XYZ file of C-alpha atoms in Angstrom:
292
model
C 183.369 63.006 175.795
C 185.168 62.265 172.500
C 184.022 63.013 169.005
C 184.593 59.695 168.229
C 181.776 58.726 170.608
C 179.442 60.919 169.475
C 180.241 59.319 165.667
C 179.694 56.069 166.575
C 176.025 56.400 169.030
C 175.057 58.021 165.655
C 176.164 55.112 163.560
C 174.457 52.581 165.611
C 171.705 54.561 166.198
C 171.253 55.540 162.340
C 171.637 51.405 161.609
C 170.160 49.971 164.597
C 172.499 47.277 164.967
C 176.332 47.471 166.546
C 177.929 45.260 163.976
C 176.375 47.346 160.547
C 177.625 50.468 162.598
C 181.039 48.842 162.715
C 181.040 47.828 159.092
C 180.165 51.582 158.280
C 182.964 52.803 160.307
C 185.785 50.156 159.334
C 186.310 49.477 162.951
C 185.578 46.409 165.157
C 182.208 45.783 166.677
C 183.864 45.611 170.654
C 185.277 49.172 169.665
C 181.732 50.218 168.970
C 180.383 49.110 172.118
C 182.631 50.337 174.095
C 182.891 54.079 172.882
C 179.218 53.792 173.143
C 178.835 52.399 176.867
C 181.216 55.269 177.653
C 179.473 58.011 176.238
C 176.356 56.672 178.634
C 178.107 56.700 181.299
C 178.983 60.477 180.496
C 175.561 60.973 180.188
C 174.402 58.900 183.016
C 171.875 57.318 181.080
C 171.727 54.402 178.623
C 170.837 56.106 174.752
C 170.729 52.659 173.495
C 167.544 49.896 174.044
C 169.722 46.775 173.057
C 167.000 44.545 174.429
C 165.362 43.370 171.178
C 166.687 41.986 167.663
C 167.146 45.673 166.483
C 168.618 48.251 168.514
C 166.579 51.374 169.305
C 167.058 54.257 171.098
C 165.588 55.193 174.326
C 163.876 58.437 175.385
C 167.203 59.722 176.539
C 168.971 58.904 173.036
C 166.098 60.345 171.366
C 166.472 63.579 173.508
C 170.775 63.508 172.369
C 170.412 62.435 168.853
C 169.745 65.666 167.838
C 172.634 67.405 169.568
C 174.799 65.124 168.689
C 174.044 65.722 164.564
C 174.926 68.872 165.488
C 177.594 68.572 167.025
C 179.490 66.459 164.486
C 178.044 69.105 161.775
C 179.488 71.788 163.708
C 182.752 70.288 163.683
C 182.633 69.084 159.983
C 181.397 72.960 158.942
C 184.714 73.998 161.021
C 187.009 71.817 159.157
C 185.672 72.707 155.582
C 185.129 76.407 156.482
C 189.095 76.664 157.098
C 189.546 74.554 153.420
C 187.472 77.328 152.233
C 189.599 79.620 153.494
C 192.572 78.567 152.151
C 191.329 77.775 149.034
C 190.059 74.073 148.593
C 187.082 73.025 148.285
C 185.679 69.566 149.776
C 183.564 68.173 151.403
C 179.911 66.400 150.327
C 176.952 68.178 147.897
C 173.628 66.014 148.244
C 171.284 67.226 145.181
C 167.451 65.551 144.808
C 165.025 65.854 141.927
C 161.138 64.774 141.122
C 161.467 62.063 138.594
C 159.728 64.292 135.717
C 161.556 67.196 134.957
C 163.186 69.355 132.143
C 166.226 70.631 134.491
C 169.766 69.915 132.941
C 170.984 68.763 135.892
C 173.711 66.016 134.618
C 175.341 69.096 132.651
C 175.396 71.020 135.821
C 177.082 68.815 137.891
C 179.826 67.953 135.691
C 180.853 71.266 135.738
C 180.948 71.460 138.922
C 182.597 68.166 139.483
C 185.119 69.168 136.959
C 185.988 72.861 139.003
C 185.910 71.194 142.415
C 187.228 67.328 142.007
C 187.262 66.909 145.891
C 184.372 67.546 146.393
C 181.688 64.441 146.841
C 178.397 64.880 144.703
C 175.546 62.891 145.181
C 171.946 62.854 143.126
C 168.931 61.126 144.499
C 164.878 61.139 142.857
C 162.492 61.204 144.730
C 158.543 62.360 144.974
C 158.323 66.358 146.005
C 157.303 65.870 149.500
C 160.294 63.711 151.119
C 162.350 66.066 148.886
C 161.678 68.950 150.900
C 161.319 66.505 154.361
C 164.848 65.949 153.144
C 166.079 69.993 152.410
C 164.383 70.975 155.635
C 166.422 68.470 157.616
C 169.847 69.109 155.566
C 170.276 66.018 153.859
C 170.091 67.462 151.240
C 171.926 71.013 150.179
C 169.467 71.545 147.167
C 166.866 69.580 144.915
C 164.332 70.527 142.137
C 160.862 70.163 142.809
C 157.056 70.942 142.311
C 156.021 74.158 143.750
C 152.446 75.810 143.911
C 152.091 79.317 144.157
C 153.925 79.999 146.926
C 157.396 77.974 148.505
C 157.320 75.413 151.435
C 157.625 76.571 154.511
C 161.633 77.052 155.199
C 162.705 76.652 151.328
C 163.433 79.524 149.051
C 163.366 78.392 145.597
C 164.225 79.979 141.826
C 161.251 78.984 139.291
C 162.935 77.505 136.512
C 159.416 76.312 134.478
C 156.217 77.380 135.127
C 153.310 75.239 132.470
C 149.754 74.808 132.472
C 148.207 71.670 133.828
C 146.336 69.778 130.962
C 143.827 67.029 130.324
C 145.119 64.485 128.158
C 142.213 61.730 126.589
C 142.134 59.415 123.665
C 140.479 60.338 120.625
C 137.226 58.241 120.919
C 136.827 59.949 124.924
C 134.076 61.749 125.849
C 135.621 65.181 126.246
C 137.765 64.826 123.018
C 135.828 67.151 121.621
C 136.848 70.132 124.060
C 139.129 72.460 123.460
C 139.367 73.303 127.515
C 137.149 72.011 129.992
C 136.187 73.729 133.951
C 137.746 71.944 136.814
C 134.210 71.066 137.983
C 133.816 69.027 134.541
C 136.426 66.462 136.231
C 134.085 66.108 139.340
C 133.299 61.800 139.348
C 135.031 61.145 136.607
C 138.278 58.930 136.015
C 141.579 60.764 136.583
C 144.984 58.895 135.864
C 147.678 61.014 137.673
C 151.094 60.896 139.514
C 150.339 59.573 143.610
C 150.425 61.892 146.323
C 153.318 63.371 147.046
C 154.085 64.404 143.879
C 153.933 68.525 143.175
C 151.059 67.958 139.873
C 149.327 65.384 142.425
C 149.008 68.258 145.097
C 148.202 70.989 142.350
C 145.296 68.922 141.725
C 143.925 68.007 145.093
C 144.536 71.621 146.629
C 142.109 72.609 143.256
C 139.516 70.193 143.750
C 139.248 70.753 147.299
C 138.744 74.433 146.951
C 135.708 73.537 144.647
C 134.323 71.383 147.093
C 135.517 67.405 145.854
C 137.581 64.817 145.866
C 139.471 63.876 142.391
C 138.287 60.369 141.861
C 141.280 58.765 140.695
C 141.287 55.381 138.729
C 144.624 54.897 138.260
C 148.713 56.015 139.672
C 151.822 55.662 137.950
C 155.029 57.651 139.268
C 156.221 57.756 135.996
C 154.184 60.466 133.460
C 154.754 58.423 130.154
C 152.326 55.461 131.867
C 150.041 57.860 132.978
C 149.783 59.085 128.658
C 150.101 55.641 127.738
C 146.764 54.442 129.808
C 144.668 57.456 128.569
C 145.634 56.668 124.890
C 143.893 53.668 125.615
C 140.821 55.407 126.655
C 141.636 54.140 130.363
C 140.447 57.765 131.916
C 141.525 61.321 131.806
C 145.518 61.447 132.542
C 146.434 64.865 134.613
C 149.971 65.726 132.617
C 152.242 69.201 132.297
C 151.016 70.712 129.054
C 154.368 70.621 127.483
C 155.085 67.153 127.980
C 151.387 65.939 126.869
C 151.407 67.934 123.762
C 154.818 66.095 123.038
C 153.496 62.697 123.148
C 153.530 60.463 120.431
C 150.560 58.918 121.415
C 147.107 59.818 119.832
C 146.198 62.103 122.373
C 143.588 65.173 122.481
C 145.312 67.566 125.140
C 142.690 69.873 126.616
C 143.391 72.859 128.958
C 141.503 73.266 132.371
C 139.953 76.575 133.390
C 138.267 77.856 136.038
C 140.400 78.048 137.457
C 143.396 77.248 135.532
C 145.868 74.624 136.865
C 149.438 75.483 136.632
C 152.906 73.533 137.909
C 155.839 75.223 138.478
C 158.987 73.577 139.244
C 161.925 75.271 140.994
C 165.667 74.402 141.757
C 165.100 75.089 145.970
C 166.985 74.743 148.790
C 166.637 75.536 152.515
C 166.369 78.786 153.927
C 169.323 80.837 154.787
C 171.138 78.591 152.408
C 173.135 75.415 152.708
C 175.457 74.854 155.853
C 178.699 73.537 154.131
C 180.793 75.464 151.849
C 180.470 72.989 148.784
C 176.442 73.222 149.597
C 176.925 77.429 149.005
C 178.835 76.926 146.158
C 176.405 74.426 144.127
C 173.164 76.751 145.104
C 175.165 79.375 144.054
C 176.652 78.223 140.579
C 173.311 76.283 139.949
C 170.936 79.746 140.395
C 173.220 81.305 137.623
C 173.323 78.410 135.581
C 169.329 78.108 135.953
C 168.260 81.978 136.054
């Protein structure tokens, strides 16, 4: 069994075709097919269903995949743990971030770019939950996100903001003339806020659900300036960070929730235990002095 195997069953099985698998590895497609029919027959069992238009794996492949990440993560933490040793730094840093946020992150990367040049750095946005699908998994060494009162499962984080939730409404709506309102004074009435999946989206359900309702929510926008835009417009109640509502240019009465208060945190986290690679350590490192 060759490494080189192993590389390319997870190419293939990653793409689910043999000739994007090839194009990914800069090799031929016959190459591909080969290492791959030989690995099986180390195995003793086919990994690959190549029966329909995509390929899939088969309950044995599903049972390897797994081992065979890592495997080749073993191998790639061996080879960067001796550059670490003697001094270089390489390797790959995957960062994510929620789409909102107040994190410097651009500044923090380029300083880390410009102390380790060789190593790879890449920066992905996404909504909270897939961010920490993604951190659990390791594919990716770090990521700021939404947090409620307590971390994910698996993640450590460091709080880097921690707001009120708000009610933002146009001048002419109903409750523009409170200063804060309860949580039950939002029960059946229209909500504008981020979709699920989103850490101020899952502030407010967990809320509502401990006071016994559903948010009844008129209208979703991923991005927070839409969400301010359509209450200006006396569209519904938008659910925004208080700092970010009370910044809005738009005519806007911003009105604080109690009973109980609604609060969203975010946090630069990553998994437990820390990153696996070197260059992962070294970002969650820099970035937790940088951020504290």
């Amino acid at each position: 069994m060759e490494l080189r195997q192993l590389e390319y069953f997870l190419a293939v099985a990653e793409e689910g075709n043999f000739t994007r698998a090839a194009e990914r590895l800069h090799v031929s497609q016959p190459g591909v097919s080969s290492q791959v029919r030989r690995l099986e027959r180390e195995f003793g069992q086919e990994l690959l269903d190549r029966s329909g238009r995509t390929v899939t794996l088969t309950e044995a492949g599903e049972t390897a995949l797994p081992y065979v990440r890592a495997a080749l993560a073993a191998v790639e933490g061996a080879r960067l743990a001796v550059d670490e040793l003697t001094g270089l730094l390489r390797g790959r840093v995957a960062l994510g971030s929620v789409v909102s946020h107040n994190v410097h992150l651009p500044g923090l990367l380029a300083d880390f770019h410009r102390d380790h040049p060789a190593v790879e750095i890449t920066l992905t946005e996404a909504n909270t939950a897939p961010l920490v699908d993604d951190l659990r998994t390791g594919k990716l060494d770090a990521a700021v996100i939404s947090v409620g009162s307590a971390p994910p499962d698996g993640i450590e984080i460091q709080v880097v903001d921690d707001q009120p939730i708000v009610v933002a409404v146009s001048e002419s709506h109903e409750l523009a003339a409170h200063q804060a309102v309860s949580l039950g004074t939002l029960r059946d009435r229209d909500l504008i806020c981020l979709p699920r999946g989103t850490g101020l989206r899952s502030r407010l359900d967990e809320a509502c659900a401990a006071a016994g309702f559903t948010p009844r929510i008129a209208f979703e926008a991923s991005d927070p300036d839409v969400l301010a835009q359509l209450a200006s417009l006396g569209l519904g109640a938008a659910i925004l960070p208080g700092a970010f509502a009370k910044a809005r240019p738009e005519p806007l009465r911003v009105i604080a929730v109690d009973g109980p208060a609604l609060r969203g945190r975010l946090a630069f986290a990553w998994r437990a235990g820390g990153p696996s690679s070197p260059a992962g350590r070294a970002l969650v490192s820099r970035a937790r002095k940088a951020l504290g």
